[in-house]
XYZ file of C-alpha atoms in Angstrom:
521
model
C -11.632 18.934 25.489
C -14.894 17.039 24.841
C -14.650 13.269 24.799
C -14.561 11.886 21.228
C -17.857 10.522 19.926
C -18.026 7.382 17.822
C -19.484 7.387 14.344
C -22.247 4.797 13.849
C -20.008 2.294 12.042
C -17.350 2.686 14.760
C -19.902 1.957 17.467
C -21.034 -1.094 15.486
C -17.442 -2.335 15.320
C -16.872 -1.953 19.071
C -20.143 -3.785 19.712
C -19.119 -6.586 17.323
C -15.779 -6.866 19.123
C -17.523 -7.327 22.479
C -19.730 -10.029 20.959
C -16.604 -11.859 19.753
C -15.154 -11.758 23.270
C -18.417 -13.000 24.782
C -18.411 -15.823 22.235
C -15.088 -16.989 23.659
C -12.591 -15.666 21.125
C -9.298 -14.567 22.700
C -7.331 -13.398 19.665
C -9.159 -10.878 17.504
C -8.023 -8.572 14.701
C -9.637 -5.175 14.154
C -9.347 -4.028 10.526
C -9.939 -0.286 10.266
C -8.557 1.327 7.132
C -6.672 4.597 7.266
C -9.131 7.388 7.923
C -11.725 5.032 9.411
C -10.932 6.339 12.894
C -8.511 3.897 14.521
C -7.668 6.520 17.148
C -11.266 6.858 18.332
C -11.924 3.118 18.103
C -8.880 2.162 20.166
C -9.553 4.965 22.655
C -13.113 3.739 23.204
C -11.910 0.159 23.718
C -9.375 1.349 26.293
C -11.997 3.499 28.033
C -14.391 0.546 28.231
C -11.578 -1.615 29.609
C -10.685 0.871 32.349
C -14.357 1.313 33.267
C -14.711 -2.434 33.888
C -11.456 -2.796 35.845
C -9.629 -4.508 32.976
C -5.832 -4.108 32.979
C -4.608 -3.303 29.485
C -1.146 -3.507 27.909
C -1.004 -1.291 24.811
C 1.917 -2.122 22.476
C 3.324 0.250 19.841
C 6.231 -0.546 17.543
C 7.649 2.975 17.092
C 8.805 5.260 19.897
C 7.129 8.246 18.222
C 3.742 6.538 18.623
C 3.941 6.536 22.430
C 3.193 10.251 22.633
C 0.453 10.043 20.020
C -1.152 7.124 21.847
C -1.057 8.977 25.152
C -2.710 12.017 23.562
C -5.706 9.930 22.501
C -5.860 8.327 25.953
C -5.947 11.801 27.488
C -8.888 12.692 25.233
C -10.792 9.874 26.952
C -9.535 10.880 30.410
C -7.618 7.648 30.996
C -4.882 6.926 33.559
C -1.744 5.531 31.925
C 1.706 4.275 32.837
C 4.561 3.888 30.383
C 7.174 1.378 29.359
C 9.306 3.766 27.360
C 12.650 5.413 28.047
C 12.141 8.964 29.277
C 8.502 8.446 30.281
C 7.330 7.898 33.882
C 6.697 4.318 34.950
C 3.594 3.595 37.027
C 2.851 -0.132 37.311
C -0.297 0.686 39.293
C -1.917 2.383 36.281
C -4.640 0.253 34.623
C -3.279 1.017 31.144
C 0.383 0.598 30.198
C 1.543 2.180 26.934
C 4.608 0.203 25.896
C 7.240 0.590 23.196
C 8.419 -2.834 22.044
C 11.976 -1.454 21.833
C 11.951 -0.521 25.526
C 10.152 -3.716 26.534
C 13.094 -5.695 25.181
C 15.303 -3.952 27.781
C 12.938 -4.190 30.772
C 11.399 -7.221 32.417
C 8.905 -6.058 35.071
C 6.103 -6.021 32.518
C 6.470 -9.785 32.031
C 4.644 -10.369 35.318
C 2.312 -7.379 35.058
C -1.201 -8.928 35.192
C -2.643 -7.756 31.881
C -6.148 -8.980 31.099
C -6.123 -7.434 27.625
C -3.191 -6.884 25.246
C -3.701 -4.371 22.444
C -1.322 -4.397 19.461
C -1.322 -1.060 17.622
C -0.339 -1.526 13.949
C -0.826 -5.210 14.664
C 0.539 -6.416 11.317
C 3.931 -5.216 12.618
C 3.761 -5.143 16.431
C 2.362 -8.648 16.900
C 5.172 -10.067 14.760
C 8.017 -8.404 16.660
C 10.076 -10.570 18.999
C 8.449 -8.913 22.007
C 4.982 -9.199 20.458
C 5.402 -12.929 19.969
C 6.752 -13.252 23.506
C 3.670 -11.527 24.921
C 1.325 -13.582 22.751
C 2.740 -17.011 23.527
C 4.881 -16.812 26.673
C 4.161 -14.034 29.145
C 0.412 -13.452 28.639
C -1.028 -16.416 26.696
C -4.306 -16.374 28.639
C -5.083 -12.695 28.090
C -7.402 -11.410 25.380
C -5.270 -10.225 22.450
C -6.535 -7.560 20.040
C -4.516 -6.492 16.983
C -5.517 -3.219 15.313
C -4.451 -2.670 11.725
C -5.420 -0.632 8.707
C -4.159 -3.367 6.405
C -3.972 -7.020 7.526
C -1.680 -8.013 4.660
C 1.988 -8.729 5.357
C 4.971 -9.485 3.171
C 6.529 -12.879 3.775
C 5.056 -16.140 4.985
C 3.545 -15.329 8.390
C 0.128 -13.651 8.376
C -2.206 -12.362 11.074
C -4.502 -15.327 10.545
C -1.692 -17.618 11.677
C -1.820 -16.090 15.167
C -5.355 -14.685 15.540
C -8.705 -16.456 15.403
C -11.185 -13.982 13.948
C -11.687 -10.338 12.986
C -14.083 -7.412 12.964
C -13.849 -4.619 10.398
C -15.056 -1.183 9.418
C -16.651 -0.772 5.982
C -14.077 -0.720 3.133
C -12.777 2.624 1.788
C -15.247 3.006 -1.096
C -18.193 2.655 1.294
C -16.704 5.189 3.722
C -16.256 7.595 0.808
C -19.935 7.250 -0.071
C -20.793 7.894 3.582
C -18.725 11.087 3.489
C -16.141 9.905 6.018
C -13.278 9.628 3.502
C -12.330 12.048 0.747
C -12.687 10.901 -2.875
C -9.399 10.625 -4.727
C -8.109 11.505 -8.172
C -5.178 9.466 -9.463
C -2.388 10.228 -11.910
C 0.223 7.643 -12.802
C 2.182 5.816 -15.445
C 0.431 4.615 -18.594
C -0.259 0.893 -18.396
C 2.148 0.010 -21.180
C 4.891 2.352 -19.916
C 5.137 1.123 -16.340
C 8.777 0.904 -15.323
C 9.949 -2.677 -15.009
C 11.419 -3.551 -11.593
C 11.668 -7.302 -11.966
C 15.469 -7.129 -11.778
C 15.458 -5.256 -8.483
C 16.455 -7.558 -5.623
C 13.964 -8.152 -2.805
C 14.687 -8.305 0.919
C 12.047 -9.561 3.361
C 9.526 -9.514 0.527
C 9.952 -5.906 -0.600
C 12.306 -4.165 -2.992
C 15.849 -3.645 -1.708
C 16.203 0.043 -0.824
C 19.782 0.232 -2.068
C 18.725 -1.015 -5.493
C 15.662 1.254 -5.487
C 17.860 4.241 -4.715
C 19.754 3.727 -7.961
C 16.505 3.301 -9.884
C 14.516 6.172 -8.346
C 16.856 8.783 -6.869
C 17.868 10.184 -10.237
C 17.947 13.901 -11.046
C 15.720 13.511 -14.106
C 13.026 11.699 -12.107
C 13.221 14.097 -9.165
C 12.920 17.061 -11.497
C 9.983 15.496 -13.343
C 7.897 15.018 -10.213
C 8.430 18.681 -9.344
C 7.263 19.640 -12.828
C 4.246 17.309 -12.621
C 3.308 18.735 -9.216
C 3.470 22.250 -10.664
C 1.347 21.156 -13.641
C -1.307 19.155 -11.781
C -1.430 20.240 -8.126
C 0.315 23.612 -7.636
C -0.012 25.185 -4.209
C -1.610 22.164 -2.510
C -0.327 20.656 0.737
C 1.649 17.584 -0.230
C 3.343 14.511 1.231
C 6.127 12.789 -0.717
C 6.895 9.144 0.105
C 10.535 8.490 -0.832
C 12.981 5.583 -1.012
C 15.444 6.708 1.656
C 16.622 9.792 3.528
C 18.891 10.981 0.714
C 16.055 10.657 -1.790
C 13.729 12.595 0.532
C 16.324 15.342 0.922
C 16.875 15.558 -2.825
C 13.147 15.837 -3.539
C 12.700 18.556 -0.902
C 15.691 20.449 -2.281
C 14.320 20.255 -5.833
C 11.018 21.749 -4.700
C 12.796 24.550 -2.847
C 14.873 25.317 -5.936
C 11.572 25.672 -7.812
C 10.390 28.239 -5.257
C 8.108 25.865 -3.331
C 8.207 25.793 0.481
C 9.404 22.253 1.246
C 10.996 20.374 4.126
C 12.098 16.856 5.010
C 11.314 14.898 8.169
C 13.640 12.023 9.091
C 13.785 9.324 11.719
C 16.282 11.406 13.686
C 14.187 14.577 13.591
C 13.486 15.638 17.185
C 9.817 15.219 18.186
C 9.470 18.936 18.950
C 10.910 19.919 15.565
C 8.794 17.296 13.828
C 5.649 18.672 15.433
C 6.578 22.195 14.320
C 6.980 20.942 10.744
C 3.610 19.181 10.862
C 1.955 22.331 12.199
C 3.532 24.408 9.420
C 2.162 21.958 6.857
C -1.291 22.035 8.434
C -1.261 25.848 8.422
C -0.235 26.007 4.766
C 3.104 27.658 5.563
C 4.798 24.533 4.215
C 3.574 23.094 0.932
C 5.610 19.909 0.467
C 6.862 17.515 3.141
C 9.122 14.636 2.110
C 10.074 11.588 4.122
C 11.014 7.922 4.087
C 8.575 5.811 6.162
C 8.308 8.396 8.967
C 5.010 9.808 7.660
C 3.538 6.504 6.539
C 2.357 5.658 10.063
C 1.168 7.880 12.885
C 0.881 11.084 10.842
C -2.369 13.012 11.139
C -2.750 16.207 9.109
C -6.134 15.814 7.362
C -5.633 19.019 5.357
C -3.005 17.355 3.144
C -4.429 17.048 -0.360
C -1.663 15.460 -2.456
C 0.442 12.321 -2.114
C 3.539 11.689 -4.229
C 4.279 7.957 -4.525
C 7.993 7.914 -5.340
C 9.015 4.603 -3.756
C 8.087 1.396 -5.607
C 6.866 -1.252 -3.180
C 5.438 -4.751 -3.077
C 3.822 -4.089 0.306
C 0.067 -3.686 0.080
C 0.028 -2.473 3.690
C 2.524 0.315 2.989
C 0.725 1.219 -0.247
C -2.636 1.629 1.489
C -1.104 3.472 4.446
C 0.489 6.051 2.182
C -2.628 6.668 0.105
C -4.700 6.688 3.278
C -2.863 9.791 4.504
C -4.537 11.683 1.664
C -8.017 10.194 2.159
C -8.778 11.996 5.420
C -11.531 14.577 5.236
C -10.866 18.206 6.202
C -13.984 20.322 5.608
C -12.573 23.180 7.720
C -9.803 23.776 5.158
C -12.038 23.450 2.112
C -10.582 20.110 1.050
C -12.978 18.454 -1.406
C -10.815 15.555 -2.599
C -7.305 14.148 -2.544
C -4.886 13.657 -5.438
C -2.270 10.926 -5.876
C 0.671 11.370 -8.266
C 2.231 7.932 -8.719
C 5.695 7.980 -10.256
C 6.544 4.584 -8.743
C 3.940 2.515 -10.607
C 2.430 1.271 -7.328
C -1.170 1.781 -8.459
C -0.646 -0.491 -11.447
C 1.220 -2.982 -9.269
C -1.031 -3.069 -6.203
C -4.312 -1.445 -7.197
C -6.545 1.168 -5.573
C -7.877 1.188 -1.983
C -11.359 1.764 -3.432
C -11.160 -1.609 -5.168
C -11.198 -3.444 -1.818
C -14.655 -4.999 -1.681
C -14.371 -6.985 1.540
C -11.841 -7.930 4.191
C -10.604 -11.353 5.191
C -8.017 -12.547 7.681
C -4.952 -13.653 5.689
C -3.434 -17.027 6.514
C -0.058 -18.240 5.331
C 2.053 -17.266 2.345
C 0.128 -15.948 -0.649
C -2.865 -14.774 1.377
C -2.081 -11.165 0.539
C -3.483 -11.518 -2.938
C -6.372 -13.757 -2.008
C -7.704 -11.511 0.713
C -8.748 -8.556 -1.390
C -10.703 -8.984 -4.576
C -9.136 -7.394 -7.619
C -5.491 -7.485 -6.501
C -3.302 -9.720 -8.680
C -1.093 -12.440 -7.286
C 2.521 -11.565 -6.538
C 5.089 -13.895 -8.094
C 8.260 -14.840 -6.176
C 9.942 -15.749 -9.472
C 10.468 -14.237 -12.899
C 10.972 -15.559 -16.425
C 14.066 -14.742 -18.406
C 12.911 -12.832 -21.511
C 15.717 -14.416 -23.504
C 15.551 -18.148 -22.688
C 12.217 -18.284 -20.767
C 13.858 -19.973 -17.785
C 12.040 -19.391 -14.481
C 14.467 -18.070 -11.870
C 14.310 -16.447 -8.424
C 13.349 -12.775 -8.519
C 16.470 -11.743 -6.606
C 18.841 -13.000 -9.331
C 20.311 -10.255 -11.511
C 21.773 -12.652 -14.110
C 20.028 -15.632 -15.680
C 21.963 -18.844 -14.884
C 20.700 -20.348 -18.125
C 21.757 -17.812 -20.741
C 23.440 -14.981 -18.839
C 20.742 -12.380 -19.531
C 21.493 -9.291 -17.405
C 18.531 -7.629 -15.676
C 20.830 -4.943 -14.321
C 21.239 -3.395 -17.767
C 19.796 0.081 -18.202
C 16.031 0.104 -17.757
C 13.707 2.536 -19.472
C 12.872 5.576 -17.349
C 9.461 7.121 -17.903
C 9.795 10.902 -17.769
C 6.722 11.922 -19.748
C 3.573 13.462 -18.256
C 1.604 11.406 -15.764
C -1.884 10.528 -16.966
C -5.207 10.256 -15.091
C -5.923 6.823 -13.604
C -9.256 5.622 -12.242
C -10.115 2.779 -9.923
C -12.141 -0.270 -10.895
C -15.529 1.040 -9.781
C -14.995 4.373 -11.528
C -13.910 2.563 -14.669
C -16.983 0.332 -14.749
C -19.262 3.297 -14.151
C -17.753 5.755 -16.618
C -15.841 3.891 -19.328
C -17.468 4.226 -22.722
C -16.663 1.878 -25.594
C -13.686 3.897 -26.943
C -12.163 3.967 -23.457
C -12.587 0.213 -23.045
C -11.125 -0.324 -26.496
C -8.027 1.731 -25.651
C -7.645 -0.057 -22.331
C -7.775 -3.496 -23.930
C -5.246 -2.536 -26.569
C -2.965 -1.198 -23.835
C -3.297 -4.501 -22.001
C -2.392 -6.381 -25.180
C 0.738 -4.265 -25.661
C 1.761 -4.699 -22.050
C 1.344 -8.482 -22.147
C 3.414 -8.675 -25.336
C 6.204 -6.485 -23.969
C 6.407 -8.603 -20.820
C 6.370 -11.851 -22.779
C 3.225 -13.097 -21.050
C 0.650 -15.371 -22.696
C -1.757 -13.301 -24.860
C -4.854 -14.624 -23.046
C -3.762 -12.723 -19.934
C -4.903 -9.440 -21.527
C -8.363 -10.889 -22.132
C -8.586 -12.113 -18.538
C -7.461 -8.751 -17.172
C -10.152 -7.053 -19.245
C -12.729 -9.434 -17.760
C -11.466 -8.583 -14.264
C -12.172 -4.914 -14.999
C -15.569 -5.182 -16.704
C -16.867 -8.743 -16.191
C -17.255 -9.005 -19.959
C -15.069 -10.299 -22.791
C -13.591 -7.894 -25.366
C -15.000 -8.097 -28.923
C -12.804 -10.119 -31.258
C -12.324 -7.151 -33.606
C -10.507 -5.235 -30.860
C -7.530 -7.583 -31.153
C -6.721 -6.344 -34.648
C -3.667 -4.066 -34.648
C -3.555 -3.743 -30.869
C 0.185 -4.353 -30.625
C 1.430 -3.298 -34.050
C 0.079 -1.100 -36.803
C -2.978 -2.471 -38.622
C -0.920 -3.831 -41.491
C 2.272 -4.600 -39.588
C 5.736 -4.534 -41.104
C 7.536 -7.741 -41.945
C 9.781 -7.311 -38.905
C 6.715 -6.880 -36.689
C 5.210 -10.100 -37.981
C 8.444 -11.998 -37.478
C 8.751 -10.663 -33.927
C 5.198 -11.724 -33.156
C 5.758 -15.223 -34.528
C 8.844 -15.584 -32.321
C 6.811 -14.402 -29.337
C 3.933 -16.814 -30.046
C 6.316 -19.689 -30.705
C 7.955 -19.134 -27.322
C 4.601 -18.993 -25.541
C 3.413 -22.116 -27.366
C 6.531 -23.968 -26.288
C 6.009 -23.032 -22.648
C 2.277 -23.801 -22.609
C 2.258 -26.800 -24.940
C 0.083 -25.080 -27.568
C -0.192 -26.582 -31.095
C 0.558 -24.836 -34.381
C -3.122 -23.953 -35.059
C -3.082 -21.902 -31.845
C -0.114 -19.868 -33.111
C -1.910 -19.204 -36.404
C -5.124 -18.218 -34.631
C -3.344 -15.756 -32.315
C -1.315 -14.337 -35.208
C -4.466 -13.654 -37.235
C -6.147 -11.973 -34.262
C -3.412 -9.338 -34.459
C -2.858 -9.062 -38.213
C -6.238 -10.074 -39.614
C -7.966 -13.144 -41.000
C -5.907 -14.897 -43.680
C -2.755 -12.940 -42.826
C -0.815 -16.091 -41.930
C -0.806 -17.473 -45.457
């Protein structure tokens, strides 16, 4: 097998990393988005380390990644030992591939003289108990390198709290233009019909899986995604990202009942069986593969053309990892682009990978939103739609008025519609399209009981221009508006005015934007 060759931008990144080390930095993050070639980049770094006599400790957070890591080391002809149950130990090897689960049960590595510690999937591995132990206790004087496709983490602690600087590949949109990532087509929920999940409890910063199961693992939703797949992407190799194992099984079963070759891979699936399933998918013998988390990380079948986003998430890292599985190029199989079918509303919630314009190293709570332009802030609280009280997101009942978020929520079972990312929208949106988008934003803001100016600001975020004043007219209700509509809008504006301290003239002005000049009198 020929030794992998670096693409120009990968070689630039490795060179930049060496400059950082020469400049005295000891804790460095490598940001390389999915499909940017993390395997080749990390392999080259390990090869350079072995060539210079550097002893390297390579940490992975999932047992399944040990074998995958060793395969890439073999491609570079490297000599490795292992800290993993069932794999041969060789402390004399210059590179040690270590599972953090096994490291917690062994102790000889604590005195192994590593010069360089490499954290694969660093946004997870470096924050494990073992990762923190290596960073601060057992090897504080080593050089520490954290590799990640997405530096953003849920919760308070961020990579920038533990690492000093970073180097990065170009963002996804640039790699697409270079031809190293496949362009994507998106289908998802209409802006105004996005399913509300504000009542779903959160655990460790993401939606509680038990609550999501009740919201997402419903026969009508499972059947609809099968129908949408048949309508939009029939016959294409597909990954489905599900809420839990039961959900993944149900989705696979629904596809099989529709005559589509489908299977499910689970955490307990034996590695040999898992590899056989992956090979069947790559060969086209299997059309749909469902899973929960197992195929978000460490999966590499570039021929896959379709991703089904069926699990709502607040995790930008997970969101980008899942979409990234579909962005890999596969010219040998005739793949020209990837397609995302988003039933979970994640694109509306977290945006598109192509909208990332630059990378930064997040620091502290809230850095997730601030690190990527175009991604809205996440709110740890919610407002009661009945009494406007601000309460913790995890509460299912308002302590002020008793409003119940657990009541039946609307389920969107209509056709998915095409969605486009920010750059595509700016480049292609004509005036009618912008008009429809702004009116959709107005309706969404009203339905969510947000201040009306938010729609205008969101429009600016898309186009860097303000919407014409005439576009406000009839955006939420019919042009004339029934008496009940007008009364509902007055109640809405009155509530917003009370929260924001707006005077009566503001209410009249906003009312007449919707119903026309002079309509207040």
